[in-house]
Amino acid sequence: EAGVAQSPRYKIIEKRQSVAFWCNPISGHATLYWYQQILGQGPKLLIQFQNNGVVDDSQLPKDRFSAERLKGVDSTLKIQPAKLEDSAVYLCASNLPGTGELFFGEGSRLTVL
Amino acid sequence: GQQVMQIPQYQHVQEGEDFTTYCNSSTTLSNIQWYKQRPGGHPVFLIQLVKSGEVKKQKRLTFQFGEAKKNSSLHITATQTTDVGTYFCADGTSYGKLTFGQGTILTVHP
């Protein structure tokens, strides 16, 4: 079974530029999450989708971050404009609604210079 | 999910020694999940605990959920170099949101 796919794996940009990350969850997983993991910290939830609807985006910095999952399958997370403190690994995860285990992708490592 | 605190932040052991990490909350936890993240890797699910006082074992790993559902622990017996990584606990909500602790970094010296 294919896992959660993410791209790009690495991205280096300058502050105030924009960046987009893509995630394709495991087939059939209705729930999709974007987490931000800053070096030395645990993952922090940015946004949770169920199908194409947002369940929780309370910790998403909406002035610069946006995410969509238009067809309820793959998702895009965008940052515009980026700040130095956005340097982190952006992890996508998915699971079946009501089940506990999250399946994480390899992550997209962002460096903002 | 509630904020969970993990201790210790770091643990260095000799191969063969035991290791324990603790997860604590000031409020009652809905359920606890444990994940392992290898250096440079992504979090991988280990186990979920739901019931008060629950104890689960996976080979050399023993997971416990406190009677009051405010704490949890992960114990590894006779560590091996393959156990190296960061161990996270995470508090889960009914709709699936996980709030992760800051993790315990385990180093195993051969």
XYZ file of C-alpha atoms in Angstrom:
223
model
C 0.000 0.000 0.000
C 1.376 3.406 -0.951
C 2.019 5.790 1.911
C 1.392 9.508 2.246
C 3.200 11.332 -0.556
C 4.606 14.824 -0.113
C 6.543 17.196 -2.341
C 8.904 18.874 -2.525
C 11.141 17.230 0.078
C 13.278 20.335 0.458
C 12.754 23.998 -0.327
C 14.935 27.031 0.309
C 13.450 30.490 -0.179
C 14.121 34.018 0.924
C 11.842 35.806 3.358
C 8.793 37.421 1.830
C 8.735 34.854 -0.993
C 5.954 32.308 -1.355
C 6.026 28.527 -1.270
C 3.552 25.689 -1.754
C 3.605 22.126 -0.495
C 1.593 19.234 -1.865
C 0.277 16.139 -0.132
C -1.478 13.039 -1.410
C -2.869 10.930 1.444
C -3.284 7.193 1.589
C -6.097 6.090 -0.714
C -9.420 6.099 1.093
C -8.284 8.224 4.025
C -10.893 10.925 4.427
C -9.041 12.860 7.119
C -5.935 14.847 6.237
C -3.726 16.902 8.535
C -0.947 19.433 8.074
C 1.528 19.685 10.938
C 4.441 22.081 11.414
C 7.491 20.692 13.186
C 10.124 23.201 14.211
C 13.544 21.721 15.000
C 13.609 20.258 18.505
C 9.842 20.451 19.005
C 6.875 18.170 18.602
C 4.594 18.515 15.573
C 1.988 21.260 15.853
C -1.327 20.913 14.036
C -1.966 23.640 11.472
C -5.140 22.375 9.843
C -7.320 19.272 9.724
C -9.607 18.364 6.834
C -12.308 15.763 6.607
C -12.976 15.182 2.936
C -12.928 18.745 1.542
C -14.163 20.450 4.716
C -12.063 22.075 7.434
C -12.445 20.492 10.873
C -9.865 22.540 12.779
C -7.698 25.445 11.630
C -7.429 27.225 14.963
C -3.609 27.250 14.904
C -3.175 28.214 11.256
C -1.680 31.717 10.861
C -4.305 32.766 8.395
C -2.632 36.057 7.479
C 0.086 34.128 5.652
C -0.867 30.451 5.547
C -3.606 28.883 3.461
C -4.572 25.309 2.686
C -7.075 23.639 0.456
C -8.344 20.191 -0.350
C -10.751 20.964 -3.138
C -11.688 17.463 -4.271
C -11.275 15.784 -0.909
C -8.160 13.902 -1.926
C -4.845 15.720 -2.283
C -4.079 18.982 -0.521
C -1.887 22.052 -0.903
C -0.442 24.205 1.871
C 0.762 27.663 0.895
C 2.797 30.258 2.736
C 2.831 33.830 1.451
C 4.836 35.796 2.411
C 7.277 33.562 4.272
C 9.028 34.660 7.448
C 12.256 33.376 8.985
C 10.293 31.641 11.757
C 8.466 29.533 9.176
C 11.596 27.430 8.756
C 10.401 23.961 9.728
C 9.372 20.579 8.426
C 5.797 20.512 7.162
C 4.302 17.106 7.762
C 1.179 15.796 6.113
C -0.714 12.944 7.737
C -3.900 11.043 7.051
C -6.178 8.488 8.615
C -9.657 7.068 8.496
C -12.205 9.089 10.501
C -12.646 7.758 14.014
C -9.453 5.745 13.993
C -6.480 6.767 16.099
C -3.292 6.078 14.180
C -1.944 8.876 11.990
C 0.121 7.959 8.950
C 2.718 10.626 8.242
C 4.482 11.480 5.029
C 8.221 12.092 4.839
C 7.701 15.819 5.224
C 8.760 18.944 3.347
C 11.692 20.772 4.895
C 11.490 24.539 4.439
C 14.394 26.876 5.022
C 13.664 30.605 4.923
C 16.736 32.818 4.536
C -6.277 18.029 22.920
C -4.653 19.130 26.133
C -1.102 20.340 26.531
C 1.139 17.456 27.546
C 4.574 17.718 29.128
C 7.228 15.106 28.518
C 10.236 14.313 30.659
C 13.108 13.938 30.345
C 13.966 16.025 27.292
C 17.089 13.951 26.658
C 18.218 10.509 27.778
C 21.579 8.901 27.070
C 21.912 5.205 27.891
C 24.348 2.403 27.308
C 23.079 -0.376 25.123
C 21.341 -2.913 27.335
C 20.133 -0.370 29.898
C 16.462 0.398 30.395
C 14.774 3.656 29.371
C 11.589 5.371 30.493
C 9.878 8.529 29.282
C 6.931 10.156 30.999
C 4.016 12.182 29.704
C 2.025 14.366 32.111
C -1.047 16.567 31.900
C -2.801 18.789 34.420
C -6.165 17.726 33.011
C -7.724 14.406 32.091
C -6.556 13.039 28.768
C -9.012 11.571 26.262
C -6.556 9.054 24.933
C -2.811 8.879 24.509
C -0.863 7.887 21.454
C 2.875 7.249 21.306
C 5.038 7.861 18.247
C 8.703 7.286 17.424
C 10.656 9.561 15.097
C 14.057 8.418 13.895
C 16.648 11.127 13.164
C 15.705 12.750 9.854
C 12.514 10.716 9.656
C 8.826 11.192 10.248
C 6.724 10.174 13.274
C 5.639 6.543 13.247
C 2.728 5.328 15.339
C 3.551 2.924 18.155
C 0.373 2.530 20.187
C -2.847 4.093 21.474
C -4.052 3.878 25.079
C -7.661 4.641 25.900
C -8.634 3.057 29.202
C -7.699 4.172 32.694
C -4.839 2.045 34.063
C -4.266 0.366 30.714
C -0.975 -1.448 30.144
C 0.126 -2.664 26.731
C 3.309 -4.411 25.667
C 5.097 -4.630 22.362
C 8.148 -6.880 22.683
C 10.588 -4.788 24.787
C 8.244 -1.764 24.979
C 5.704 -1.323 27.794
C 3.125 1.448 27.690
C 1.020 2.554 30.653
C -1.918 4.946 31.063
C -2.407 6.337 34.554
C -5.436 5.515 36.661
C -6.547 9.149 36.578
C -5.778 9.402 32.832
C -3.451 12.336 33.495
C -0.163 10.615 32.777
C 1.402 7.938 30.668
C 4.767 6.256 30.347
C 6.811 4.321 27.830
C 9.421 1.903 29.125
C 11.995 0.140 26.962
C 13.762 -2.861 28.447
C 17.349 -3.581 27.417
C 17.755 -0.823 24.856
C 19.320 -1.501 21.476
C 20.932 0.914 19.034
C 17.842 0.586 16.852
C 15.820 2.283 19.620
C 17.548 5.615 18.929
C 15.131 8.430 18.120
C 12.639 10.843 19.621
C 9.620 9.455 21.412
C 6.484 11.593 21.452
C 3.279 11.238 23.349
C 0.193 12.880 21.907
C -3.193 13.658 23.396
C -6.093 12.874 21.100
C -9.556 14.358 20.784
C -12.722 12.599 19.736
C -12.491 14.040 16.241
C -8.893 13.003 15.685
C -6.799 16.058 16.507
C -3.513 15.181 18.208
C -1.561 17.530 20.458
C 2.044 16.358 20.699
C 4.416 16.711 23.607
C 7.907 18.066 23.021
C 9.410 14.592 22.912
C 12.225 12.707 24.606
C 15.400 12.246 22.576
C 16.956 8.842 23.243
C 20.602 8.166 22.471
C 21.945 4.637 22.863
C 25.695 4.146 23.148
C 26.951 0.762 21.896
